[in-house]
Amino acid sequence: MGRVAPARLVALDAVVERRRRGARMRDLLRAAPEMSRLTPRDRALSSRLALGVTATWGALDLMIDSHLSGGRHLEPRVRDALRVATYELCWLGTPAAVAVSQGVELVRSVSPRAAGLANAVLHHVASQDAMAVDAAIERVGSGRTDLFAPDAALASGMPEWLVYQLLASCGTQACREVVLAQLEPAPVYVAGNPALMSADETLRRMRDAGLEPVPTELPASWSLASPARLASSGLVGNAVVFPADLAAQVVARIAAPRAGQRMLEIGQGRGTKTALLQSAALADGGFADVVAIDSQEGKVRLAASRMAVAGMSGHVTSLAYDGCALDQPGLPAPLASGFDVVFIDAPCSGTGTMRRHPEIVWGLERGAVALGRPDSLPVLQLQMLRSASARVRLGGALVYATCSLLSQEDEEVVSEFLEGPEGERFELVSALEAPGILALDEEARAFVAQNVDHDGTFVTHPRPGGYDGHFCARMIRVS
């Protein structure tokens, strides 16, 4: 009998907790006291295992079930342990002998009598499934595959229907890059908070914390070569930096108000984008007057608290309000008049952020992004656009953004809005004309420009070593 590495035990505990509670895996890992007791190397392995299992959940079950005779039922914790071991065999490149041995011991730790079954199943996974995944990854990476969707699904552990959606929306080459990016950890980016301190002081504090910050193309923005220490550094909790994907930071620049302007943010969430919007306004000379709404009161309270810590609360009003009711009578006083900028950070599938939020991969339902269904995301997104347009002053900007890769949530929503009665008053303009982009230096503007489509929308998708997938369209009210 061998000894299970602590990293695998911690990963298994997180997988079990997620199955029981339905919580986000990253939140579970941050809150797990056992993670802090692991070495940095073991923390990285535990995170890769737990996040990877979450992202490939359905594919792992298909593999495991294919090696069970007669539809044999597995105890939930035994299946969880087999999921961890199967993921390691197929996607982490651990030598098969090590992964099988550790997987058997992991199963034994929860059910000694199931060790023999685990040994048989994992040897089949190693000799069949792991080899098939490796071959699919090689074909996707080389570009030589004729059966792209099945190979892409196997290589990434995604449902095949989702791969077909990505192909239809992004094309083969972009989908190939999304699949390959899904196989690696997402890079970590942070933005500084000019309301508290200078970029130079922020940089010094990050270096002192051992984060190894590397400047990005944007001002006061860095990628972190050693992000494992970020949570314990206190820099996020004290609002010195805001973790935000680089493409998301560009979206905030496109939506950003000028100093002193009045802005409505729809979908405030935890308030990260609010802080980025105010940071861009400060670069223009002063705070903007931001009214931010979200439909969930808990998020509103959290965002208000974060704004206070960030030194921005005097210039941000956070409200719980329905973003689809902004064209109705009887609005609260902060929402009643017009705004220079209305920014919709729309609820979406999140398919551009699947590396960071692995629950999306197997948790997203096909019907949620289906066109024509009254309860689908595209219908909700269009309704929000139409409602929010009523709050834009003449000459003001209406900015619509998602972190989705799917055209039915992005270009098609904007197109349908512009073709409708509310959209007749608006004109789609280039993201490069946004004040927050024009204020950047030449190098930063060139970086943004390489991701601006022919119609002026900002569009990105995940690539190996790169930022996430985001969409942003900027419209001006002309009548």
Short mmCIF file of C-alpha atoms in Angstrom, two decimals:
data_model
loop_
_atom_site.label_atom_id
_atom_site.label_comp_id
_atom_site.label_asym_id
_atom_site.label_seq_id
_atom_site.Cartn_x
_atom_site.Cartn_y
_atom_site.Cartn_z
CA MET A 1 0.00 0.00 0.00
CA GLY A 2 1.44 3.38 -1.04
CA ARG A 3 0.95 6.86 0.31
CA VAL A 4 -1.23 9.39 -1.48
CA ALA A 5 0.41 12.74 -2.16
CA PRO A 6 -1.24 15.52 -0.09
CA ALA A 7 -1.99 17.55 -3.23
CA ARG A 8 -4.25 14.79 -4.55
CA LEU A 9 -6.07 14.43 -1.23
CA VAL A 10 -6.76 18.17 -1.10
CA ALA A 11 -7.97 18.10 -4.72
CA LEU A 12 -10.29 15.19 -3.93
CA ASP A 13 -11.75 17.01 -0.93
CA ALA A 14 -12.47 20.04 -3.14
CA VAL A 15 -14.09 17.85 -5.82
CA VAL A 16 -16.29 16.21 -3.18
CA GLU A 17 -17.31 19.58 -1.74
CA ARG A 18 -18.18 20.97 -5.15
CA ARG A 19 -20.36 17.96 -5.93
CA ARG A 20 -22.16 18.31 -2.60
CA ARG A 21 -22.57 22.08 -2.50
CA GLY A 22 -22.46 23.18 -6.13
CA ALA A 23 -20.00 25.95 -5.21
CA ARG A 24 -17.42 27.43 -7.55
CA MET A 25 -14.22 25.47 -7.48
CA ARG A 26 -11.96 28.53 -7.23
CA ASP A 27 -13.90 29.75 -4.20
CA LEU A 28 -13.54 26.33 -2.55
CA LEU A 29 -9.81 26.27 -3.17
CA ARG A 30 -9.33 29.79 -1.78
CA ALA A 31 -11.26 28.88 1.36
CA ALA A 32 -9.62 25.49 1.94
CA PRO A 33 -7.22 25.74 4.92
CA GLU A 34 -5.39 22.65 3.65
CA MET A 35 -4.21 24.59 0.59
CA SER A 36 -2.15 26.95 2.74
CA ARG A 37 -0.30 24.00 4.25
CA LEU A 38 0.84 22.69 0.86
CA THR A 39 4.12 23.65 -0.77
CA PRO A 40 3.78 26.02 -3.76
CA ARG A 41 4.38 23.10 -6.12
CA ASP A 42 1.72 20.97 -4.43
CA ARG A 43 -0.73 23.88 -4.39
CA ALA A 44 -0.30 24.21 -8.13
CA LEU A 45 -0.89 20.48 -8.67
CA SER A 46 -3.93 20.44 -6.40
CA SER A 47 -5.44 23.42 -8.20
CA ARG A 48 -4.79 21.92 -11.64
CA LEU A 49 -6.44 18.66 -10.61
CA ALA A 50 -9.50 20.23 -8.98
CA LEU A 51 -10.10 22.80 -11.72
CA GLY A 52 -9.38 20.27 -14.46
CA VAL A 53 -11.84 17.74 -13.07
CA THR A 54 -14.49 20.46 -12.98
CA ALA A 55 -13.83 21.46 -16.61
CA THR A 56 -13.91 17.87 -17.93
CA TRP A 57 -16.58 16.45 -15.60
CA GLY A 58 -18.85 14.88 -18.20
CA ALA A 59 -16.00 13.53 -20.32
CA LEU A 60 -14.45 11.87 -17.27
CA ASP A 61 -17.73 10.15 -16.40
CA LEU A 62 -18.08 8.83 -19.95
CA MET A 63 -14.58 7.37 -19.75
CA ILE A 64 -15.08 5.82 -16.33
CA ASP A 65 -18.49 4.35 -17.21
CA SER A 66 -17.13 2.77 -20.39
CA HIS A 67 -14.88 0.57 -18.23
CA LEU A 68 -17.53 -0.54 -15.73
CA SER A 69 -19.22 -3.84 -16.47
CA GLY A 70 -22.99 -4.15 -16.38
CA GLY A 71 -23.63 -0.51 -15.48
CA ARG A 72 -22.08 -0.99 -12.07
CA HIS A 73 -22.93 1.74 -9.57
CA LEU A 74 -20.10 3.61 -7.86
CA GLU A 75 -20.20 5.26 -4.48
CA PRO A 76 -20.06 9.03 -5.05
CA ARG A 77 -16.68 9.49 -3.30
CA VAL A 78 -15.19 6.56 -5.22
CA ARG A 79 -16.32 8.15 -8.48
CA ASP A 80 -14.85 11.48 -7.35
CA ALA A 81 -11.49 9.83 -6.68
CA LEU A 82 -11.61 8.10 -10.07
CA ARG A 83 -12.39 11.45 -11.70
CA VAL A 84 -9.27 12.98 -10.17
CA ALA A 85 -7.08 10.06 -11.27
CA THR A 86 -8.61 9.88 -14.76
CA TYR A 87 -8.06 13.60 -15.30
CA GLU A 88 -4.42 13.27 -14.24
CA LEU A 89 -3.88 10.33 -16.59
CA CYS A 90 -5.47 12.00 -19.60
CA TRP A 91 -4.55 15.67 -19.27
CA LEU A 92 -1.64 16.28 -16.91
CA GLY A 93 1.07 14.17 -18.51
CA THR A 94 1.95 12.36 -15.28
CA PRO A 95 3.69 9.03 -16.00
CA ALA A 96 1.00 6.36 -16.19
CA ALA A 97 2.54 4.14 -13.53
CA VAL A 98 2.58 7.03 -11.05
CA ALA A 99 -0.92 8.27 -11.89
CA VAL A 100 -2.45 4.78 -11.71
CA SER A 101 -0.71 3.95 -8.43
CA GLN A 102 -1.72 7.26 -6.86
CA GLY A 103 -5.24 6.92 -8.21
CA VAL A 104 -5.66 3.46 -6.69
CA GLU A 105 -4.45 4.76 -3.33
CA LEU A 106 -6.75 7.75 -3.60
CA VAL A 107 -9.71 5.42 -4.09
CA ARG A 108 -8.46 3.19 -1.26
CA SER A 109 -8.43 6.24 1.05
CA VAL A 110 -12.21 6.57 0.67
CA SER A 111 -13.17 2.90 0.14
CA PRO A 112 -10.53 0.17 0.66
CA ARG A 113 -12.74 -2.47 -0.92
CA ALA A 114 -12.89 -0.47 -4.20
CA ALA A 115 -9.10 -0.49 -4.73
CA GLY A 116 -9.19 -3.50 -7.04
CA LEU A 117 -11.91 -1.98 -9.19
CA ALA A 118 -9.95 1.28 -9.36
CA ASN A 119 -6.83 -0.57 -10.48
CA ALA A 120 -8.70 -2.23 -13.34
CA VAL A 121 -10.51 0.94 -14.47
CA LEU A 122 -7.41 3.14 -14.36
CA HIS A 123 -5.30 0.66 -16.31
CA HIS A 124 -7.96 0.75 -19.04
CA VAL A 125 -7.99 4.56 -18.92
CA ALA A 126 -4.20 4.65 -19.24
CA SER A 127 -4.06 2.22 -22.17
CA GLN A 128 -7.08 3.55 -24.07
CA ASP A 129 -8.46 6.96 -23.10
CA ALA A 130 -5.20 8.71 -22.25
CA MET A 131 -3.69 7.64 -25.55
CA ALA A 132 -6.80 8.79 -27.44
CA VAL A 133 -6.69 12.21 -25.73
CA ASP A 134 -2.98 12.60 -26.52
CA ALA A 135 -3.62 11.76 -30.18
CA ALA A 136 -6.53 14.22 -30.37
CA ILE A 137 -4.44 17.00 -28.82
CA GLU A 138 -1.68 16.33 -31.35
CA ARG A 139 -4.12 16.44 -34.28
CA VAL A 140 -5.79 19.64 -33.06
CA GLY A 141 -2.42 21.30 -32.46
CA SER A 142 -1.00 20.28 -35.83
CA GLY A 143 -4.04 21.33 -37.82
CA ARG A 144 -4.08 18.03 -39.69
CA THR A 145 -7.45 16.77 -38.46
CA ASP A 146 -10.44 16.36 -40.78
CA LEU A 147 -12.82 15.46 -37.94
CA PHE A 148 -12.17 18.63 -36.00
CA ALA A 149 -15.18 18.79 -33.66
CA PRO A 150 -14.85 15.25 -32.21
CA ASP A 151 -11.09 15.71 -31.83
CA ALA A 152 -11.51 19.15 -30.24
CA ALA A 153 -14.09 17.79 -27.81
CA LEU A 154 -11.85 14.88 -26.83
CA ALA A 155 -8.72 17.04 -26.59
CA SER A 156 -10.37 19.61 -24.31
CA GLY A 157 -12.92 17.47 -22.46
CA MET A 158 -15.75 19.74 -23.68
CA PRO A 159 -19.21 18.54 -24.77
CA GLU A 160 -19.26 18.10 -28.52
CA TRP A 161 -22.29 20.38 -28.94
CA LEU A 162 -20.34 23.26 -27.39
CA VAL A 163 -17.43 22.72 -29.78
CA TYR A 164 -19.85 22.94 -32.72
CA GLN A 165 -21.17 26.22 -31.29
CA LEU A 166 -17.64 27.59 -31.01
CA LEU A 167 -16.84 26.50 -34.56
CA ALA A 168 -19.93 28.23 -35.92
CA SER A 169 -19.16 31.44 -34.03
CA CYS A 170 -15.36 31.68 -34.16
CA GLY A 171 -14.18 29.57 -37.10
CA THR A 172 -11.75 26.66 -37.12
CA GLN A 173 -8.51 28.47 -36.28
CA ALA A 174 -9.91 30.44 -33.35
CA CYS A 175 -11.68 27.34 -32.04
CA ARG A 176 -8.38 25.45 -32.29
CA GLU A 177 -6.72 28.11 -30.14
CA VAL A 178 -9.57 28.08 -27.63
CA VAL A 179 -9.19 24.31 -27.25
CA LEU A 180 -5.43 24.48 -26.79
CA ALA A 181 -5.75 27.35 -24.30
CA GLN A 182 -8.25 25.29 -22.30
CA LEU A 183 -5.46 22.79 -21.57
CA GLU A 184 -3.36 25.26 -19.57
CA PRO A 185 -3.87 27.52 -16.54
CA ALA A 186 -5.20 30.99 -17.28
CA PRO A 187 -2.69 33.83 -16.90
CA VAL A 188 -3.25 36.21 -13.99
CA TYR A 189 -3.52 39.96 -14.67
CA VAL A 190 -4.05 42.81 -12.22
CA ALA A 191 -4.76 46.52 -12.55
CA GLY A 192 -3.57 49.13 -10.09
CA ASN A 193 -5.84 51.48 -8.15
CA PRO A 194 -4.88 55.10 -8.81
CA ALA A 195 -7.35 56.26 -6.17
CA LEU A 196 -5.03 54.85 -3.50
CA MET A 197 -1.49 55.07 -4.85
CA SER A 198 0.71 55.60 -7.86
CA ALA A 199 1.59 52.86 -10.33
CA ASP A 200 5.21 52.99 -9.13
CA GLU A 201 4.20 52.37 -5.51
CA THR A 202 1.83 49.57 -6.58
CA LEU A 203 4.65 47.97 -8.55
CA ARG A 204 6.96 48.14 -5.54
CA ARG A 205 4.41 46.48 -3.29
CA MET A 206 3.83 43.66 -5.76
CA ARG A 207 7.56 43.05 -6.04
CA ASP A 208 7.89 43.04 -2.25
CA ALA A 209 5.12 40.40 -2.15
CA GLY A 210 7.08 38.20 -4.56
CA LEU A 211 4.44 38.34 -7.31
CA GLU A 212 6.97 39.06 -10.09
CA PRO A 213 4.81 41.59 -11.97
CA VAL A 214 5.39 42.05 -15.70
CA PRO A 215 4.00 45.21 -17.39
CA THR A 216 1.30 44.72 -20.03
CA GLU A 217 0.48 47.00 -22.93
CA LEU A 218 -1.96 48.98 -20.75
CA PRO A 219 -0.95 51.56 -18.13
CA ALA A 220 -0.89 50.41 -14.47
CA SER A 221 -1.55 46.85 -15.60
CA TRP A 222 0.58 43.76 -15.03
CA SER A 223 0.65 40.01 -15.52
CA LEU A 224 1.97 38.04 -12.55
CA ALA A 225 4.70 35.45 -13.05
CA SER A 226 4.18 34.17 -9.46
CA PRO A 227 0.45 34.63 -8.79
CA ALA A 228 0.20 32.00 -6.03
CA ARG A 229 1.08 34.63 -3.41
CA LEU A 230 -1.55 37.13 -4.54
CA ALA A 231 -4.33 35.93 -2.22
CA SER A 232 -2.14 36.09 0.87
CA SER A 233 -0.46 39.39 -0.06
CA GLY A 234 -3.38 41.55 1.14
CA LEU A 235 -3.15 43.63 -2.03
CA VAL A 236 -6.54 42.48 -3.34
CA GLY A 237 -8.37 42.72 -0.02
CA ASN A 238 -7.04 46.24 0.50
CA ALA A 239 -7.96 47.23 -3.08
CA VAL A 240 -4.39 48.08 -4.05
CA VAL A 241 -4.86 45.94 -7.16
CA PHE A 242 -7.88 44.46 -8.91
CA PRO A 243 -7.55 41.04 -10.56
CA ALA A 244 -8.94 41.48 -14.07
CA ASP A 245 -8.20 39.78 -17.36
CA LEU A 246 -6.31 41.99 -19.80
CA ALA A 247 -9.10 41.96 -22.38
CA ALA A 248 -11.60 42.85 -19.64
CA GLN A 249 -9.42 45.85 -18.80
CA VAL A 250 -9.65 46.95 -22.45
CA VAL A 251 -13.45 46.62 -22.31
CA ALA A 252 -13.47 48.94 -19.30
CA ARG A 253 -11.36 51.43 -21.26
CA ILE A 254 -13.82 51.31 -24.17
CA ALA A 255 -16.75 51.91 -21.82
CA ALA A 256 -14.99 54.42 -19.56
CA PRO A 257 -16.53 57.85 -18.95
CA ARG A 258 -14.60 61.09 -19.02
CA ALA A 259 -13.85 62.82 -15.73
CA GLY A 260 -17.02 64.39 -14.34
CA GLN A 261 -19.39 62.57 -16.68
CA ARG A 262 -22.47 60.76 -15.49
CA MET A 263 -22.43 57.01 -16.13
CA LEU A 264 -24.79 54.05 -15.63
CA GLU A 265 -23.23 50.61 -15.19
CA ILE A 266 -25.62 47.66 -15.58
CA GLY A 267 -24.44 44.38 -14.07
CA GLN A 268 -22.02 45.66 -11.43
CA GLY A 269 -21.33 42.25 -9.90
CA ARG A 270 -18.53 42.50 -7.34
CA GLY A 271 -17.50 45.94 -8.60
CA THR A 272 -14.24 45.16 -10.38
CA LYS A 273 -15.33 46.84 -13.62
CA THR A 274 -16.62 49.81 -11.62
CA ALA A 275 -13.15 50.30 -10.21
CA LEU A 276 -11.58 49.99 -13.67
CA LEU A 277 -14.04 52.52 -15.09
CA GLN A 278 -13.22 55.02 -12.33
CA SER A 279 -9.49 54.38 -12.82
CA ALA A 280 -9.81 55.39 -16.46
CA ALA A 281 -11.79 58.50 -15.46
CA LEU A 282 -9.07 59.42 -12.95
CA ALA A 283 -6.51 59.20 -15.75
CA ASP A 284 -8.64 61.81 -17.53
CA GLY A 285 -8.43 64.15 -14.54
CA GLY A 286 -11.00 63.13 -11.94
CA PHE A 287 -13.74 60.79 -10.84
CA ALA A 288 -16.88 60.20 -12.86
CA ASP A 289 -20.36 60.06 -11.28
CA VAL A 290 -21.21 56.35 -11.60
CA VAL A 291 -24.55 54.77 -10.78
CA ALA A 292 -24.16 50.98 -10.80
CA ILE A 293 -27.00 48.47 -10.62
CA ASP A 294 -27.23 44.72 -10.17
CA SER A 295 -30.25 42.48 -9.72
CA GLN A 296 -28.76 40.65 -6.71
CA GLU A 297 -28.74 42.56 -3.43
CA GLY A 298 -25.87 40.50 -2.03
CA LYS A 299 -23.62 41.55 -4.90
CA VAL A 300 -24.69 45.17 -4.46
CA ARG A 301 -23.66 45.12 -0.80
CA LEU A 302 -20.33 43.48 -1.64
CA ALA A 303 -19.61 45.96 -4.44
CA ALA A 304 -20.43 48.93 -2.19
CA SER A 305 -18.06 47.58 0.45
CA ARG A 306 -15.29 47.14 -2.09
CA MET A 307 -15.79 50.67 -3.41
CA ALA A 308 -15.38 52.01 0.13
CA VAL A 309 -12.11 50.14 0.60
CA ALA A 310 -10.95 51.33 -2.83
CA GLY A 311 -11.53 54.99 -1.97
CA MET A 312 -14.22 55.38 -4.63
CA SER A 313 -17.49 55.17 -2.68
CA GLY A 314 -18.09 58.92 -2.75
CA HIS A 315 -18.40 58.75 -6.53
CA VAL A 316 -20.29 55.45 -6.94
CA THR A 317 -23.94 54.76 -6.10
CA SER A 318 -24.75 51.03 -6.00
CA LEU A 319 -28.39 49.96 -6.33
CA ALA A 320 -30.31 46.69 -6.55
CA TYR A 321 -32.44 47.14 -9.66
CA ASP A 322 -33.65 45.18 -12.68
CA GLY A 323 -31.63 46.07 -15.78
CA CYS A 324 -34.62 45.18 -17.97
CA ALA A 325 -36.88 47.80 -16.36
CA LEU A 326 -34.91 50.96 -17.12
CA ASP A 327 -37.46 52.15 -19.67
CA GLN A 328 -40.34 51.94 -17.20
CA PRO A 329 -41.94 54.83 -15.24
CA GLY A 330 -41.28 55.36 -11.55
CA LEU A 331 -37.50 54.91 -11.62
CA PRO A 332 -35.49 55.63 -8.46
CA ALA A 333 -34.09 59.16 -8.44
CA PRO A 334 -30.46 58.15 -9.30
CA LEU A 335 -31.74 56.45 -12.48
CA ALA A 336 -34.38 58.94 -13.57
CA SER A 337 -32.30 61.28 -15.72
CA GLY A 338 -30.06 60.59 -18.71
CA PHE A 339 -26.45 59.43 -18.73
CA ASP A 340 -23.42 60.31 -20.84
CA VAL A 341 -22.42 56.62 -20.91
CA VAL A 342 -24.55 53.52 -20.31
CA PHE A 343 -22.50 50.34 -19.99
CA ILE A 344 -24.14 46.90 -20.06
CA ASP A 345 -21.87 44.16 -18.70
CA ALA A 346 -24.40 41.61 -19.81
CA PRO A 347 -25.15 38.26 -18.16
CA CYS A 348 -23.86 35.67 -20.61
CA SER A 349 -22.65 32.10 -21.09
CA GLY A 350 -19.11 33.07 -20.03
CA THR A 351 -17.61 30.83 -22.71
CA GLY A 352 -14.70 33.22 -23.13
CA THR A 353 -13.63 32.58 -19.52
CA MET A 354 -13.91 28.79 -19.27
CA ARG A 355 -10.30 28.44 -18.10
CA ARG A 356 -11.11 30.62 -15.08
CA HIS A 357 -14.63 29.32 -14.49
CA PRO A 358 -14.51 25.61 -15.38
CA GLU A 359 -18.06 25.02 -14.13
CA ILE A 360 -19.27 26.63 -17.36
CA VAL A 361 -18.02 23.82 -19.60
CA TRP A 362 -20.45 21.12 -18.44
CA GLY A 363 -22.85 23.38 -16.52
CA LEU A 364 -23.98 25.41 -19.54
CA GLU A 365 -27.23 24.10 -21.01
CA ARG A 366 -27.63 24.10 -24.77
CA GLY A 367 -31.02 25.77 -24.50
CA ALA A 368 -29.57 28.71 -22.56
CA VAL A 369 -27.90 30.04 -25.72
CA ALA A 370 -30.51 28.87 -28.23
CA LEU A 371 -32.00 31.54 -30.46
CA GLY A 372 -35.75 31.86 -30.29
CA ARG A 373 -36.26 30.45 -26.80
CA PRO A 374 -38.02 33.02 -24.60
CA ASP A 375 -35.90 32.11 -21.57
CA SER A 376 -32.54 32.14 -23.38
CA LEU A 377 -29.62 34.47 -22.71
CA PRO A 378 -29.79 36.20 -26.13
CA VAL A 379 -33.42 37.16 -25.46
CA LEU A 380 -32.48 38.59 -22.05
CA GLN A 381 -29.48 40.44 -23.50
CA LEU A 382 -31.57 42.07 -26.23
CA GLN A 383 -34.19 43.07 -23.68
CA MET A 384 -31.49 44.71 -21.53
CA LEU A 385 -30.10 46.63 -24.51
CA ARG A 386 -33.49 47.95 -25.49
CA SER A 387 -34.33 48.95 -21.93
CA ALA A 388 -30.94 50.57 -21.23
CA SER A 389 -31.02 52.60 -24.43
CA ALA A 390 -33.73 54.76 -22.89
CA ARG A 391 -31.24 56.12 -20.36
CA VAL A 392 -28.68 57.41 -22.91
CA ARG A 393 -28.52 61.15 -23.52
CA LEU A 394 -28.35 62.52 -27.07
CA GLY A 395 -24.72 62.22 -28.12
CA GLY A 396 -24.05 59.72 -25.33
CA ALA A 397 -22.58 56.24 -25.64
CA LEU A 398 -24.26 52.86 -25.18
CA VAL A 399 -21.69 50.12 -24.63
CA TYR A 400 -22.60 46.42 -24.69
CA ALA A 401 -20.14 43.76 -23.51
CA THR A 402 -20.04 40.04 -22.80
CA CYS A 403 -17.37 37.47 -22.00
CA SER A 404 -18.96 35.06 -24.48
CA LEU A 405 -17.47 33.59 -27.64
CA LEU A 406 -20.87 32.84 -29.16
CA SER A 407 -22.13 35.07 -31.95
CA GLN A 408 -25.76 34.70 -30.86
CA GLU A 409 -24.87 36.55 -27.65
CA ASP A 410 -22.62 39.10 -29.31
CA GLU A 411 -22.89 40.33 -32.91
CA GLU A 412 -26.40 38.99 -33.41
CA VAL A 413 -27.78 40.74 -30.31
CA VAL A 414 -26.24 44.07 -31.36
CA SER A 415 -27.47 43.66 -34.95
CA GLU A 416 -31.04 42.87 -33.85
CA PHE A 417 -31.02 45.85 -31.48
CA LEU A 418 -29.84 48.26 -34.17
CA GLU A 419 -32.49 46.98 -36.57
CA GLY A 420 -35.29 47.57 -34.03
CA PRO A 421 -37.14 50.78 -33.13
CA GLU A 422 -34.92 51.59 -30.14
CA GLY A 423 -31.74 50.98 -32.15
CA GLU A 424 -32.74 53.38 -34.92
CA ARG A 425 -31.52 56.23 -32.71
CA PHE A 426 -28.03 54.69 -32.40
CA GLU A 427 -25.02 54.27 -34.63
CA LEU A 428 -22.34 51.60 -34.17
CA VAL A 429 -18.90 53.25 -33.94
CA SER A 430 -15.38 51.93 -33.60
CA ALA A 431 -14.08 50.99 -30.18
CA LEU A 432 -10.90 52.81 -31.17
CA GLU A 433 -12.81 56.11 -31.00
CA ALA A 434 -13.67 55.69 -27.32
CA PRO A 435 -12.07 58.40 -25.13
CA GLY A 436 -10.49 55.78 -22.88
CA ILE A 437 -8.73 54.24 -25.89
CA LEU A 438 -7.72 57.54 -27.50
CA ALA A 439 -6.02 58.50 -24.21
CA LEU A 440 -3.64 55.52 -24.45
CA ASP A 441 -0.16 55.75 -25.93
CA GLU A 442 0.55 54.53 -29.45
CA GLU A 443 1.71 51.06 -28.39
CA ALA A 444 -1.39 50.45 -26.28
CA ARG A 445 -3.73 51.67 -29.04
CA ALA A 446 -2.01 49.33 -31.49
CA PHE A 447 -2.58 46.45 -29.09
CA VAL A 448 -6.28 47.26 -28.89
CA ALA A 449 -6.50 47.76 -32.67
CA GLN A 450 -5.30 44.23 -33.41
CA ASN A 451 -8.44 42.96 -31.68
CA VAL A 452 -10.93 45.34 -33.31
CA ASP A 453 -13.11 43.79 -36.01
CA HIS A 454 -14.04 45.33 -39.36
CA ASP A 455 -17.24 46.83 -37.89
CA GLY A 456 -15.38 48.44 -34.98
CA THR A 457 -16.29 45.92 -32.28
CA PHE A 458 -13.63 44.65 -29.88
CA VAL A 459 -13.42 40.84 -30.08
CA THR A 460 -10.94 38.45 -28.45
CA HIS A 461 -10.73 34.73 -27.82
CA PRO A 462 -8.45 32.66 -25.56
CA ARG A 463 -5.11 31.59 -26.98
CA PRO A 464 -2.33 29.61 -25.31
CA GLY A 465 -0.58 32.06 -22.99
CA GLY A 466 -3.09 34.80 -23.83
CA TYR A 467 -6.04 36.65 -22.36
CA ASP A 468 -9.70 35.63 -22.29
CA GLY A 469 -12.53 35.95 -24.78
CA HIS A 470 -14.49 39.22 -24.66
CA PHE A 471 -16.85 41.14 -26.93
CA CYS A 472 -17.59 44.86 -26.77
CA ALA A 473 -19.65 47.10 -29.04
CA ARG A 474 -19.88 50.88 -28.67
CA MET A 475 -22.87 52.80 -30.03
CA ILE A 476 -23.61 56.55 -30.05
CA ARG A 477 -27.09 58.01 -29.74
CA VAL A 478 -27.51 60.24 -32.80
CA SER A 479 -31.20 61.18 -32.55
#
